[in-house]
């Protein structure tokens, strides 16, 4: 059975508690539940991990090597500032899908640049929790093809 | 029954014939077939239109008012240059989903800027024909919610 | 009797139907009616033309040569992107007046640059339908002087 | 009877004496005469003031509060450099119309930026003395509506 | 017999009628005549097409596939603004030669950037009608080699 | 007894009358009263001066030499445009404290740059009238140390 | 009794040991002592925390929710690079005050930009340990108002 | 007898009192004395004027029309910020010489740009009081030629 | 016996496993072995530490104070983004040598800027494991001089 | 008989020996032979000169005055860096044609700017040795007209 | 007797022969004659040297060490491009005066930057041959003081 | 026996005589002696050449082809300005090592860009004469591997 790792970047542990007009009302646990249900329905496994620490996210990417078939990542604020995260992703030999809850094109200028997106297969942004679900679908397509 | 319009921008009539390493091997007719099949399976209708003309695309967006429930658009090169297309989309009162076959973050600097994306609900890029299918799914989510 | 051509750029056919807080509530036909009435009251003729197509606008400018005494143009989105429109205007030997319904200085950064304005005698922006009327007045002043 | 204040910025006291190919041959007194005549014909009053001093222009704007129904201003060189003038205009609760004798889009790069225009209802530039007359007309439209 | 398509971009239908100090005194028909004569003398065929429409130029490039051995194009204003034209040219598998009547290095800043030139074999600019003739010669060299 | 001069820049004479959501509801006289009371309570003297004129502010800075022990200044709009004010402050040999009523980091791009701040000991912004009181406290700390 | 959290960013644990000409001679423990004394004298409580880790600072901000009435933060180097820290602060619903020991306007170009300041109520910089004390005062003003 | 006006910009009244390592030890009165002596020795007259006010400097330039044969100006800080001063100088029909006490190329980035220099015949900077004397010599050369 | 600390930044724990064409085939343990051998041969001691965490690297730099004679650091991705790391290095009073495995001048634009290099004695890049060995040599030169 | 000078800039003496995929396989002597043959066939004379020295190229341009009827120059790397070469060409009163072996629009960003092209009649780039031959033809056209 | 070296940069050997409207009608020999006469009248010696070669100018600056008391240099085009020349001047321990025949502020953007001026005592530009004479005077002032 | 060429760029002939705080106290001859000794000890040969002329450096690079096994170059000021030098180095088929005496990251902005470094195997800067010795070591490593 295929296994997909879903990584949540900084501040996403606050989901459902902060700025709901931007990020929606679901908590991270509820989102993770939705992802698990989606995976189960489609016959694959999903694991999730959240951290506010750039270093811990990098280490979790390193540890994904050889253990997962695809990676779905919402790098949140690190999307725009972390070359180290990009380098970690570039070292992975499995498909990487980047997702964002909000449409980053509608937000501040400094969120328009993505350091990680050129490393990903593709990017999905703006659909709230559906960004994750569409991302899982896209990842599943990649590893089923 | 919900109706979704899918618009293909300039040069997409060449799909399957040009630069297949970037854009894939499916012809536009084959993609349209896939979209129709997906719509049928999910209980909605899809119409498609392609044009190389900025003006014709704008006019087709105007004509979508009151006739479709959502719009999926791959503005292709006009993504990066057409404020007129952006203005047409901004006048629509139905959800707009922007899709791209290739991951535009991996391409030339001048393709990094999207004039239309801030008008869209969200953006999906990099998954080839799956960008369209995920886009249809996203559009269907929007109008089913 | 002096004849003035008024050209309306892309999306202006939607006037009165879209984003009324920016562009006002008059339809394009109503605006054209106001312009005709103003012309009649001041003893000159006015013709109007709208197109969403950059190429058709260019061609209509070419055709104005030798047939009109002045041109009032609202290039809308093409103001900011069309060097081709600028070149067409530069080839005209009659006065060109640029008008905008909204005050473009209050809008997005990419609307701050006008490619066509340096070719015009002058620019009037921000007064809604009055921008057109003041523009006609200005054009009439130019050709009456 | 409605009252409109017309402010002339720095160096405009030289009108008719300097660079006539850019600014025209009328003196400031002659322009003021034209404005007074136009006001009289249209049933409102006009007052005019010129200063080379940024501070005095700001103070005169402050003093306009509660005494005039609209302001027509040609900020001249301060258009491009004076945030203080912008702040003074932003504090006014009557319509502000910005006018320029020359078409500033045809001039030096540093004249392309207007700090005051985003505060104005609209901008008229390039028509010589007619910029003032059209500006008065526009102001009158605003306060008559 | 080798066949070469020559495409003329927007406003070139005005040649000989506008801004002769920049673009010369020959009409487009006269230039086309010179090109046909040159082709005949050198034993190949030439076809020409002019349009003010970006979309029509793109479509004519698509239609050139499999029908011509080389393309000589003067994209005029679209040189600097049309990514769509660039994409159409990039899909062609025959040599593309870009030509300009005027030396674009001597003109406005916004004409210094060419979106299409990186797709071409080479660029010739500044020699008036001779730019076309040298371009035809260059195209003929490419397909004769 | 230590003496501190407080300078108010352009438009601050309008305090309490304009844009209260940005600048608060206290008039300049009320603020000056609060400053005098604070000074009295802490055993020093305060003098205040407001001008809309860059030149008068410069001259008042010159005159502060040898007469005051510290300067608290809210340069308002001149913060961002006046090198002359900066030069005047640089010539002072007493501590200069820069204060702003609003948090300038939340405002327009052109207010992000401060020409005067590098000359000051420090900067306090965003606390309304408290910016002045904290600034007086800071100035008093400097000259009491 | 009101409670205020004071966060110290990276390298501030070195205070009193490094670059004393920029940051002063007090150790972090001494500064914390001064803050506690000031809080006690003014009838509120203060807690302090220092970390070199961006992730730990973010987590400590999350944990402040519902437990403190205001936050005073010296983000040090993260001021200029951490969007993640900004996002964490934006999620807080208590007043945030940003402080800096040195006047950042006097330092390197890359320290001129603050990602966190637009989220704060206000900013105080340049007064050494007094920046913290004035910041505590400002925070206390906010929550006492 | 030829007459030359020497204008001193803002803060130059402090000469000899502030930042002597940059501007030298001579007071403005002493410099004016040196200029008068130099004029007398060379058979022409010199008048001098200093102001901290941009508006007063502009007015003094206006008043120089028809009364002086040349203008030597040290615009000081206004060199870099005043388009209004530039416009006043551009209206003069006598030679303008720009001088600076310090070598502005050695100073802050914002002093590298001169708005007034393109209007002047030439510029002399870096020689302290000798900049004025060389400037007078240059002005005298211009009007003696 | 002199002691030198060698710090390895983020992702360097993957050496020999990822992107070998850029970073070479040696594992980090093998590199550390080479460094220890080199140190032993030259009569000094070397300690090494790797972390993916910016905060841990900063803390390890702090802990080096008073315990090592020199520092050789490969900041990897943090070279280009971490002002905090720069500040930590600036607080050290021992020589710092910056090394890179690859020639960063040959890589992406965002790797061209080094925030840490201005703090170092010197920089060595492009020689694979030899960058470390040459760096150790350089550090040894510094502390032997 | 008309005489044309052909100047080859730095490193062109290596032609046929270096980077043949960019510059082709012909040696400079072979190219010069082709140019001489072309000249002879068309009834004019050609002289050629190559230097790696900016100064020598400038001097050879000076010496061309009065001795040649046209200049064809491939400034190579100096195209992008030498204002001195541009000044030398600007002093010539014969037509200058700029040629490049490779299509410089396809190369590094720093080769996109040409300092010399605005001085030339026109530019030909991208056709290998044919760039020279077309350039000679263009030069001959200029002096035969 | 004091000795001053005057260096003339590239293309200045053409003086009096090229672009006289910019550079004047005097030949370089005539200018050198004027300089010698001026030196003689003022009791010092002058030597002059012109070269089109950056390297030769650098070498002549090196050779000036210990042999001249001051240097007057017109670096011409190298002003804007030669860091090497700047470095040579920075190594000199005698006063350097930079002069330009034309007012470089009136010319192309790329002539606005001077790499050499920050090394000079001062700069004189715009006075034709008088720039040299005023520069000699300034140099003489420096070494006589 | 392997042979390595060491090239010294402009102004390096002054070593030991100018700006010793930046470049050290050793003369170029002494450095060359150190390099020869190092080569001898390591069993290879070294030749050295210095020139102030860009053209001569290029020519000496050309002449190195087939005669040396590696090149160590300190391009000095030409590092930042010479595309011609870069092109010469790119044509070499032996390893190139770039060295700098000073740490260029600590110096002026215009020294931050290296045109030659992307052509080199690697870069060593900041270690004074040791930069050369480490560079020789690096070159020797390359050709011994």
Short mmCIF file of C-alpha atoms in Angstrom, two decimals, chain F residues 6-8 12-13 15 26-39 46-50 129 132-133 136:
data_model
loop_
_atom_site.label_atom_id
_atom_site.label_comp_id
_atom_site.label_asym_id
_atom_site.label_seq_id
_atom_site.Cartn_x
_atom_site.Cartn_y
_atom_site.Cartn_z
CA UNK F 6 9.10 69.61 21.06
CA UNK F 7 8.67 70.30 17.33
CA UNK F 8 5.51 69.40 15.41
CA UNK F 12 -0.18 68.55 12.89
CA UNK F 13 -2.04 71.78 13.63
CA UNK F 15 -4.88 67.16 15.00
CA UNK F 26 -6.79 65.14 20.79
CA UNK F 27 -6.09 68.61 19.43
CA UNK F 28 -2.51 69.85 19.22
CA UNK F 29 -3.20 72.24 22.09
CA UNK F 30 -4.41 69.35 24.22
CA UNK F 31 -1.31 67.35 23.36
CA UNK F 32 0.90 70.31 24.24
CA UNK F 33 -0.98 70.54 27.53
CA UNK F 34 -0.28 66.90 28.25
CA UNK F 35 3.39 67.41 27.46
CA UNK F 36 3.65 70.44 29.74
CA UNK F 37 1.98 68.55 32.57
CA UNK F 38 4.29 65.58 32.09
CA UNK F 39 7.33 67.87 32.11
CA UNK F 46 9.05 71.84 27.70
CA UNK F 47 8.49 74.26 24.83
CA UNK F 48 6.53 73.43 21.71
CA UNK F 49 6.39 74.75 18.17
CA UNK F 50 4.44 73.74 15.09
CA UNK F 129 -0.24 60.96 22.09
CA UNK F 132 5.08 62.05 22.52
CA UNK F 133 4.98 61.21 26.21
CA UNK F 136 9.71 63.04 26.35
#
